[in-house]
Short mmCIF file of C-alpha atoms in Angstrom, two decimals:
data_model
loop_
_atom_site.label_atom_id
_atom_site.label_comp_id
_atom_site.label_asym_id
_atom_site.label_seq_id
_atom_site.Cartn_x
_atom_site.Cartn_y
_atom_site.Cartn_z
CA UNK A 1 107.64 93.25 81.26
CA UNK A 2 105.05 90.49 81.64
CA UNK A 3 101.32 91.02 82.25
CA UNK A 4 99.19 88.17 83.61
CA UNK A 5 95.43 88.60 83.25
CA UNK A 6 92.86 87.06 85.56
CA UNK A 7 95.20 87.54 88.50
CA UNK A 8 92.36 87.53 91.02
CA UNK A 9 91.62 83.93 90.06
CA UNK A 10 93.50 80.96 91.43
CA UNK A 11 95.45 80.09 88.28
CA UNK A 12 96.34 83.68 87.38
CA UNK A 13 97.42 84.47 90.93
CA UNK A 14 99.60 81.37 91.05
CA UNK A 15 101.29 82.31 87.76
CA UNK A 16 102.05 85.80 89.08
CA UNK A 17 103.48 84.35 92.29
CA UNK A 18 105.71 81.96 90.34
CA UNK A 19 107.05 84.74 88.12
CA UNK A 20 107.61 87.10 91.04
CA UNK A 21 109.37 84.34 92.96
CA UNK A 22 111.73 83.91 90.01
CA UNK A 23 112.45 87.67 89.99
CA UNK A 24 110.69 88.13 86.65
CA UNK A 25 109.21 91.60 85.94
CA UNK A 26 105.48 90.90 86.22
CA UNK A 27 102.30 92.90 86.70
CA UNK A 28 99.02 91.34 87.79
CA UNK A 29 96.00 92.29 85.71
CA UNK A 30 92.57 91.98 87.31
CA UNK A 31 89.07 93.41 87.16
CA UNK A 32 89.36 94.30 90.84
CA UNK A 33 92.78 95.79 91.59
CA UNK A 34 93.57 95.97 95.30
CA UNK A 35 93.77 99.47 96.72
CA UNK A 36 97.32 100.74 96.87
CA UNK A 37 98.71 97.82 94.87
CA UNK A 38 100.61 97.81 91.59
CA UNK A 39 97.92 95.65 90.01
CA UNK A 40 96.62 96.79 86.64
CA UNK A 41 92.90 97.19 85.92
CA UNK A 42 92.17 94.65 83.16
CA UNK A 43 88.54 93.87 82.44
CA UNK A 44 87.86 91.78 79.33
CA UNK A 45 84.32 93.26 79.17
CA UNK A 46 85.68 96.82 79.10
CA UNK A 47 87.94 97.42 76.08
CA UNK A 48 88.95 100.82 77.46
CA UNK A 49 90.74 99.03 80.32
CA UNK A 50 92.85 96.95 77.95
CA UNK A 51 96.03 98.99 77.59
CA UNK A 52 98.97 96.64 77.05
CA UNK A 53 101.48 99.31 76.04
CA UNK A 54 104.94 98.44 77.34
CA UNK A 55 104.26 94.75 77.91
CA UNK A 56 106.38 92.42 75.79
CA UNK A 57 104.51 89.32 76.95
CA UNK A 58 100.89 88.86 78.00
CA UNK A 59 99.67 85.69 79.69
CA UNK A 60 95.99 85.57 78.78
CA UNK A 61 94.22 83.43 81.36
CA UNK A 62 90.91 82.49 79.76
CA UNK A 63 87.87 84.49 80.82
CA UNK A 64 86.00 81.75 82.65
CA UNK A 65 82.79 79.95 81.97
CA UNK A 66 79.99 81.89 80.29
CA UNK A 67 77.93 81.52 77.16
CA UNK A 68 80.16 81.11 74.09
CA UNK A 69 79.36 84.48 72.56
CA UNK A 70 80.27 86.29 75.78
CA UNK A 71 83.60 84.50 76.17
CA UNK A 72 84.47 84.97 72.50
CA UNK A 73 83.76 88.70 72.67
CA UNK A 74 85.97 89.00 75.75
CA UNK A 75 88.83 87.14 74.14
CA UNK A 76 88.55 89.14 70.91
CA UNK A 77 88.93 92.31 72.97
CA UNK A 78 92.18 91.03 74.48
CA UNK A 79 93.75 89.77 71.26
CA UNK A 80 92.85 92.95 69.39
CA UNK A 81 94.35 95.09 72.16
CA UNK A 82 97.53 93.01 72.18
CA UNK A 83 97.91 93.49 68.42
CA UNK A 84 97.24 97.21 68.67
CA UNK A 85 99.59 97.87 71.59
CA UNK A 86 102.65 96.06 70.26
CA UNK A 87 102.67 93.00 72.50
CA UNK A 88 105.34 90.65 71.19
CA UNK A 89 104.15 87.34 72.61
CA UNK A 90 100.71 86.16 73.75
CA UNK A 91 100.40 83.04 75.93
CA UNK A 92 96.89 81.60 76.17
CA UNK A 93 95.52 79.05 78.65
CA UNK A 94 93.16 76.85 76.64
CA UNK A 95 91.53 73.45 77.16
CA UNK A 96 93.17 70.04 76.65
CA UNK A 97 93.49 68.67 73.12
CA UNK A 98 91.00 65.86 73.84
CA UNK A 99 88.59 68.31 75.47
CA UNK A 100 86.58 69.07 72.33
CA UNK A 101 83.54 67.29 73.78
CA UNK A 102 83.46 69.60 76.79
CA UNK A 103 80.66 72.13 76.80
CA UNK A 104 83.05 75.07 77.12
CA UNK A 105 85.55 73.97 74.44
CA UNK A 106 84.16 75.91 71.48
CA UNK A 107 85.15 79.35 72.79
CA UNK A 108 88.65 78.06 73.54
CA UNK A 109 89.10 76.65 70.05
CA UNK A 110 87.79 79.86 68.49
CA UNK A 111 90.28 81.84 70.55
CA UNK A 112 93.14 79.57 69.50
CA UNK A 113 92.30 80.13 65.83
CA UNK A 114 92.05 83.88 66.38
CA UNK A 115 95.45 83.98 68.08
CA UNK A 116 97.10 81.75 65.48
CA UNK A 117 95.83 84.05 62.73
CA UNK A 118 96.92 87.22 64.49
CA UNK A 119 100.05 89.31 64.02
CA UNK A 120 101.41 88.08 67.37
CA UNK A 121 103.88 85.42 68.33
CA UNK A 122 102.01 83.00 70.52
CA UNK A 123 102.04 79.92 72.72
CA UNK A 124 98.92 77.91 73.50
CA UNK A 125 98.79 75.94 76.74
CA UNK A 126 96.02 73.36 76.50
CA UNK A 127 95.38 72.77 80.17
CA UNK A 128 93.93 69.51 81.40
CA UNK A 129 91.25 69.13 84.05
CA UNK A 130 92.46 70.36 87.42
CA UNK A 131 92.88 67.68 90.06
CA UNK A 132 91.26 70.16 92.44
CA UNK A 133 88.21 70.46 90.18
CA UNK A 134 88.04 66.70 89.69
CA UNK A 135 87.92 66.28 93.45
CA UNK A 136 85.23 68.94 93.88
CA UNK A 137 83.10 67.40 91.11
CA UNK A 138 83.07 64.10 92.99
CA UNK A 139 80.96 65.85 95.67
CA UNK A 140 80.56 63.12 98.31
CA UNK A 141 77.32 62.84 100.26
CA UNK A 142 76.93 60.72 103.40
CA UNK A 143 80.06 58.74 102.68
CA UNK A 144 79.18 57.95 99.06
CA UNK A 145 80.39 59.47 95.78
CA UNK A 146 77.70 59.32 93.09
CA UNK A 147 79.29 61.59 90.47
CA UNK A 148 78.87 59.90 87.05
CA UNK A 149 82.53 59.58 86.06
CA UNK A 150 82.22 55.87 85.36
CA UNK A 151 85.34 53.72 85.54
CA UNK A 152 87.50 55.42 82.90
CA UNK A 153 90.62 57.30 83.88
CA UNK A 154 91.03 61.07 83.63
CA UNK A 155 94.50 62.58 83.05
CA UNK A 156 94.08 65.36 85.60
CA UNK A 157 96.81 67.79 86.64
CA UNK A 158 97.39 70.07 89.61
CA UNK A 159 96.74 73.77 89.26
CA UNK A 160 100.15 74.53 90.76
CA UNK A 161 101.91 72.56 88.04
CA UNK A 162 99.97 74.38 85.33
CA UNK A 163 100.88 77.73 86.88
CA UNK A 164 104.54 76.76 87.04
CA UNK A 165 104.50 75.65 83.40
CA UNK A 166 102.88 78.92 82.29
CA UNK A 167 105.42 80.92 84.29
CA UNK A 168 108.29 78.99 82.72
CA UNK A 169 106.99 79.79 79.24
CA UNK A 170 106.43 83.46 80.10
CA UNK A 171 109.97 83.75 81.48
CA UNK A 172 111.50 82.49 78.22
CA UNK A 173 108.90 82.95 75.47
CA UNK A 174 111.42 82.79 72.62
CA UNK A 175 111.80 79.06 73.29
CA UNK A 176 108.10 78.48 72.73
CA UNK A 177 107.16 80.56 69.69
CA UNK A 178 104.04 79.31 67.93
CA UNK A 179 103.88 76.09 69.95
CA UNK A 180 100.85 74.21 71.27
CA UNK A 181 101.36 72.15 74.44
CA UNK A 182 98.92 69.52 75.71
CA UNK A 183 99.25 69.90 79.47
CA UNK A 184 97.46 66.81 80.71
CA UNK A 185 98.69 64.28 83.23
CA UNK A 186 101.38 61.68 82.67
CA UNK A 187 98.94 59.07 83.98
CA UNK A 188 95.17 58.89 84.39
CA UNK A 189 93.29 58.35 87.63
CA UNK A 190 89.72 57.20 88.22
CA UNK A 191 86.95 58.42 90.48
CA UNK A 192 87.00 55.00 92.10
CA UNK A 193 90.65 55.41 93.05
CA UNK A 194 89.97 58.79 94.62
CA UNK A 195 86.98 57.40 96.52
CA UNK A 196 89.11 54.55 97.85
CA UNK A 197 91.85 56.97 98.86
CA UNK A 198 89.29 58.98 100.82
CA UNK A 199 87.76 55.81 102.36
CA UNK A 200 84.44 56.42 100.62
CA UNK A 201 82.13 54.29 98.51
CA UNK A 202 81.85 54.98 94.78
CA UNK A 203 78.44 54.36 93.25
CA UNK A 204 78.20 56.47 90.09
CA UNK A 205 74.71 57.65 89.24
CA UNK A 206 73.33 57.93 85.72
CA UNK A 207 73.93 61.10 83.77
CA UNK A 208 70.18 61.72 83.66
CA UNK A 209 69.67 61.59 87.38
CA UNK A 210 72.69 63.79 87.95
CA UNK A 211 71.41 66.31 85.40
CA UNK A 212 68.10 66.51 87.24
CA UNK A 213 69.92 67.21 90.50
CA UNK A 214 72.08 69.91 88.88
CA UNK A 215 69.09 71.62 87.30
CA UNK A 216 67.45 71.91 90.73
CA UNK A 217 70.59 73.29 92.37
CA UNK A 218 70.22 76.93 91.32
CA UNK A 219 73.05 76.98 88.78
CA UNK A 220 73.05 79.39 85.85
CA UNK A 221 71.18 78.03 82.79
CA UNK A 222 74.31 77.08 80.83
CA UNK A 223 76.15 75.45 83.73
CA UNK A 224 74.41 72.05 84.06
CA UNK A 225 75.17 71.17 80.43
CA UNK A 226 78.81 72.18 80.85
CA UNK A 227 79.19 70.08 83.99
CA UNK A 228 77.42 67.09 82.42
CA UNK A 229 79.77 67.29 79.44
CA UNK A 230 82.70 66.97 81.85
CA UNK A 231 81.22 63.93 83.55
CA UNK A 232 80.28 62.29 80.26
CA UNK A 233 83.63 62.99 78.58
CA UNK A 234 85.45 61.53 81.56
CA UNK A 235 83.17 58.53 81.93
CA UNK A 236 83.53 57.58 78.28
CA UNK A 237 87.31 57.80 78.12
CA UNK A 238 87.70 61.08 76.23
CA UNK A 239 89.88 62.65 78.93
CA UNK A 240 92.19 59.71 79.57
CA UNK A 241 94.96 60.37 77.06
CA UNK A 242 98.28 61.33 78.64
CA UNK A 243 101.15 63.51 77.47
CA UNK A 244 104.73 64.30 78.40
CA UNK A 245 104.37 68.02 77.56
CA UNK A 246 103.78 69.14 81.13
CA UNK A 247 106.84 67.35 82.45
CA UNK A 248 108.89 68.79 79.60
CA UNK A 249 107.89 72.35 80.49
CA UNK A 250 108.42 71.76 84.20
CA UNK A 251 111.75 70.00 83.75
CA UNK A 252 110.62 67.43 86.32
CA UNK A 253 108.00 64.78 86.96
CA UNK A 254 104.58 66.40 87.41
CA UNK A 255 103.00 66.31 90.85
CA UNK A 256 100.92 63.19 91.52
CA UNK A 257 97.34 64.48 91.17
CA UNK A 258 95.61 61.69 93.07
CA UNK A 259 96.50 62.88 96.62
CA UNK A 260 95.38 66.38 95.65
CA UNK A 261 91.98 65.14 94.48
CA UNK A 262 91.68 62.94 97.59
CA UNK A 263 92.41 65.92 99.84
CA UNK A 264 89.64 67.96 98.19
CA UNK A 265 87.16 65.11 98.65
CA UNK A 266 88.17 64.74 102.30
CA UNK A 267 87.66 68.48 102.84
CA UNK A 268 84.20 68.29 101.29
CA UNK A 269 83.36 65.26 103.41
CA UNK A 270 84.36 67.10 106.58
CA UNK A 271 82.52 70.29 105.70
#
């Protein structure tokens, strides 16, 4: 039996749907189980909810963006419960290998070390930047994209491809014991390309001016720095490296991420 955590989120839900569609025995774990469903109550902040008895494989979808100490505590709760309850294989969705400059990378790397030092068999999926997120971060205004991604390429990937790759690993974990996969794109795209595809102008602002705008937008205190780290890492070429790992896990060519990012930008423009 396979348990997928974070199943109320987009990635976790997509992994569950992939596994169910392949007739794999899967249970969705979420903080907010739907009434009358077979979903399991799994809340990383509540260790008493973390009962993994009977699950051979757990897909641990990372706990989301928060301060490092909060995320680390959540992830420790999950790994400790998996060790205690006899889980055989833990699959973790981390951040891309070249993502160390991202403001949320530290908690991911800590979690990887914790898992690799555990009693569990494991697979680490280092997910690249979603094409959907890349598109949303471009945030067009009055026909112009000012997001400070510069001219460097970013090896983005679609969320659907990442979900399919995770489902493939969960369906046959013995093929992926103690492996780390760098699930970034097979080619990099630029913000300028996405702007052109959406028939918009691209005039990237400075990081400083964009920070000022973010800090006035009502975000949580830690969020502007995390977002700026994404812009800066992309603009300075730290997210451009490609890999064949995603295609290998999919058994096909990954989905072209550029039309996906363009579609998100077009939706934001029309909103």
